[in-house]
Coordinates of N, CA and C in Angstrom, one line a residue:
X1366 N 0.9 12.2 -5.1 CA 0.6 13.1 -6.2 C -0.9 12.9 -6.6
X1367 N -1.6 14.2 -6.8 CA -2.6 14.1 -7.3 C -3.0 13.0 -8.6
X1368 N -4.2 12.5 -9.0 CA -3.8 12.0 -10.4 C -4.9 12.6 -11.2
X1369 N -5.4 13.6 -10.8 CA -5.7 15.1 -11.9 C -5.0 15.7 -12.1
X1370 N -3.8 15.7 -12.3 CA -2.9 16.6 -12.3 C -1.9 17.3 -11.4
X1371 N -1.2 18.5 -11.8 CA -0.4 19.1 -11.1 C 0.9 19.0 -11.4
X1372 N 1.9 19.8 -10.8 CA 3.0 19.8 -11.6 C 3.7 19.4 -10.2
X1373 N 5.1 18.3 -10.4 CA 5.8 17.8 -9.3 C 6.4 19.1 -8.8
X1374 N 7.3 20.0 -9.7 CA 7.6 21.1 -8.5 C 6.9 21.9 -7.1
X1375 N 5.5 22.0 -7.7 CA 5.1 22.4 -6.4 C 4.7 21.7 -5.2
X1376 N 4.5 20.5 -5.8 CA 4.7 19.3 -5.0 C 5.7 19.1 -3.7
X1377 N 7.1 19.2 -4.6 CA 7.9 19.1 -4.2 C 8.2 20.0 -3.2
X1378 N 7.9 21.5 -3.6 CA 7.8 22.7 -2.5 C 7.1 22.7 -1.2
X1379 N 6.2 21.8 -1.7 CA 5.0 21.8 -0.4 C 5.9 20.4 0.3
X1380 N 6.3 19.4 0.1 CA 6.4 18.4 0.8 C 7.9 18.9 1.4
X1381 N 9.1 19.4 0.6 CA 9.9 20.0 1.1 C 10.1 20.9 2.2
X1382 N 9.1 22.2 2.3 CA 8.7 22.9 3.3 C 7.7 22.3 4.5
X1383 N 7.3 21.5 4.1 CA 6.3 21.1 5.5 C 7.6 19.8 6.4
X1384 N 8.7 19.3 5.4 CA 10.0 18.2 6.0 C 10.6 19.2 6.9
X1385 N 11.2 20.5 6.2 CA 11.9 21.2 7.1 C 11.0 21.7 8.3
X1386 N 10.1 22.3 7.9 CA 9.4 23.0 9.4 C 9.1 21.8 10.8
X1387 N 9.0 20.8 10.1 CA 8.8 19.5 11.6 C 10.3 19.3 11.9
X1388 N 11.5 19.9 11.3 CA 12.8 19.2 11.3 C 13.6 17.8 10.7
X1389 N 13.2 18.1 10.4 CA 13.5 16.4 9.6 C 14.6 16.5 8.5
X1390 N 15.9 15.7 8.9 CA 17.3 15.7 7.5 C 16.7 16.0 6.6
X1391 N 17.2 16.7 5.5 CA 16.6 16.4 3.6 C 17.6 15.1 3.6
X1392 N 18.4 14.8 3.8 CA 19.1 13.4 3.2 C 17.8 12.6 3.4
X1393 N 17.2 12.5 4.4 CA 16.6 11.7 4.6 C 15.0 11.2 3.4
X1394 N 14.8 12.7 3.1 CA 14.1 12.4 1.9 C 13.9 11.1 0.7
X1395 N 15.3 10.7 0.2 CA 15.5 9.6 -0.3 C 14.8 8.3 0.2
X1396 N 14.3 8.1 1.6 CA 13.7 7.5 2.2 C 12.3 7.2 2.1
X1397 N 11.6 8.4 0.8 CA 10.2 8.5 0.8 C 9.8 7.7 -0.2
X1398 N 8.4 7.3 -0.2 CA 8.1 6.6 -1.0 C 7.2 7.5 -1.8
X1399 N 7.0 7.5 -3.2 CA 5.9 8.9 -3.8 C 4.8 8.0 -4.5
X1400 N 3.8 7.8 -4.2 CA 2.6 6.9 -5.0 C 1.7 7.9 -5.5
X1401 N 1.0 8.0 -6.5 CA -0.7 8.6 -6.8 C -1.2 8.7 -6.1
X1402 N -2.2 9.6 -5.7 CA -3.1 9.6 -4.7 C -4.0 8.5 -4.7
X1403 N -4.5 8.3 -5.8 CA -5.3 6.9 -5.9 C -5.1 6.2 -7.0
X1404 N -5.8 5.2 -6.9 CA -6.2 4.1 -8.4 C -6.0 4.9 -9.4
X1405 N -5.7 4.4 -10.4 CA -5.4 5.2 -12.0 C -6.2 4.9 -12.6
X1406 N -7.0 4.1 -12.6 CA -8.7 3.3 -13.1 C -9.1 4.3 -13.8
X1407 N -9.3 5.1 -13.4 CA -10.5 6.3 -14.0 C -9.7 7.7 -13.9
X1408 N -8.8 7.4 -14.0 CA -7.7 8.8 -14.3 C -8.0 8.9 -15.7
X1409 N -7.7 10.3 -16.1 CA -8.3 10.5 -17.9 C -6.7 10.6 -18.5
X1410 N -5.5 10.4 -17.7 CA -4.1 10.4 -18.0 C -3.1 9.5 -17.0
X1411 N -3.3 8.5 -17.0 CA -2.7 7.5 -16.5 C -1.0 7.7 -16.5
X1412 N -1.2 7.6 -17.8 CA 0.5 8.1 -17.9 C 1.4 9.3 -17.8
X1413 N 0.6 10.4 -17.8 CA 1.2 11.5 -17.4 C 1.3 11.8 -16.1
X1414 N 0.0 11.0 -15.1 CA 0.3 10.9 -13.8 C 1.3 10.1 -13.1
X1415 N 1.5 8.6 -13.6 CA 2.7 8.2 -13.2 C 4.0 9.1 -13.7
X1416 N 3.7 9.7 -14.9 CA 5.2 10.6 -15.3 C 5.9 11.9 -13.9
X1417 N 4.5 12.6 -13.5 CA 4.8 13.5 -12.8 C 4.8 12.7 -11.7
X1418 N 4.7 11.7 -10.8 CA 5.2 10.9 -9.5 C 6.6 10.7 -9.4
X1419 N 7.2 10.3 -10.8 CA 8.5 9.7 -10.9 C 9.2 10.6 -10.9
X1420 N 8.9 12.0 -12.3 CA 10.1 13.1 -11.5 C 10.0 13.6 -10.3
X1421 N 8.9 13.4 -9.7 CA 8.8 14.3 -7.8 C 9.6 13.4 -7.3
X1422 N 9.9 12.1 -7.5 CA 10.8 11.2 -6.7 C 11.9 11.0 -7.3
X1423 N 12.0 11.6 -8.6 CA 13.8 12.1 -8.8 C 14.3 13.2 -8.3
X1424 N 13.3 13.9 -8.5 CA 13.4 15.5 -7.8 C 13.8 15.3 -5.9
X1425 N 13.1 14.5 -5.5 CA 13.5 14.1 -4.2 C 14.5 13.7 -4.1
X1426 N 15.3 12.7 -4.8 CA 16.3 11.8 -4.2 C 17.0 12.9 -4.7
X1427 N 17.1 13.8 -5.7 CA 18.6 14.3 -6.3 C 18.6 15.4 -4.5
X1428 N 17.6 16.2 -4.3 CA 17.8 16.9 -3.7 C 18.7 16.0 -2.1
X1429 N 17.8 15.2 -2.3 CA 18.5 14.3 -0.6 C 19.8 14.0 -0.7
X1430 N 20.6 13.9 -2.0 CA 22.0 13.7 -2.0 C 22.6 14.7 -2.1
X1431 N 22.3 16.1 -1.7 CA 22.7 17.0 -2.7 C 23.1 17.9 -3.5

């Protein structure tokens, strides 16, 4: 995830569409790991960036179950 911003849905869209087109299970998604793009050091929202990491990686696992 960016840590300027961005919203996890589209995120999600873009990482979701580029899993299917190589073929790859969605169960398998649950298997991903979602980090910041970088250091949070000099992020001007630290916390809003970890916030939107964590739902793109709820958003992931709900979808990989389901």
């Amino acid at each position: 995830m960016p840590t300027t911003g961005g919203d996890w849905r589209t995120a999600r869209e873009r990482l979701v569409g580029a899993w299917q087109r190589i073929g790859l299970p969605l169960p398998s998604l649950a298997d991903v790991v979602v980090t910041p793009a970088c250091g949070l050091a000099g992020s001007q929202a630290p916390v809003a960036a970890l916030r939107t990491t964590s739902d793109l990686a709820s958003a992931l696992t709900d979808l990989a179950a389901g």
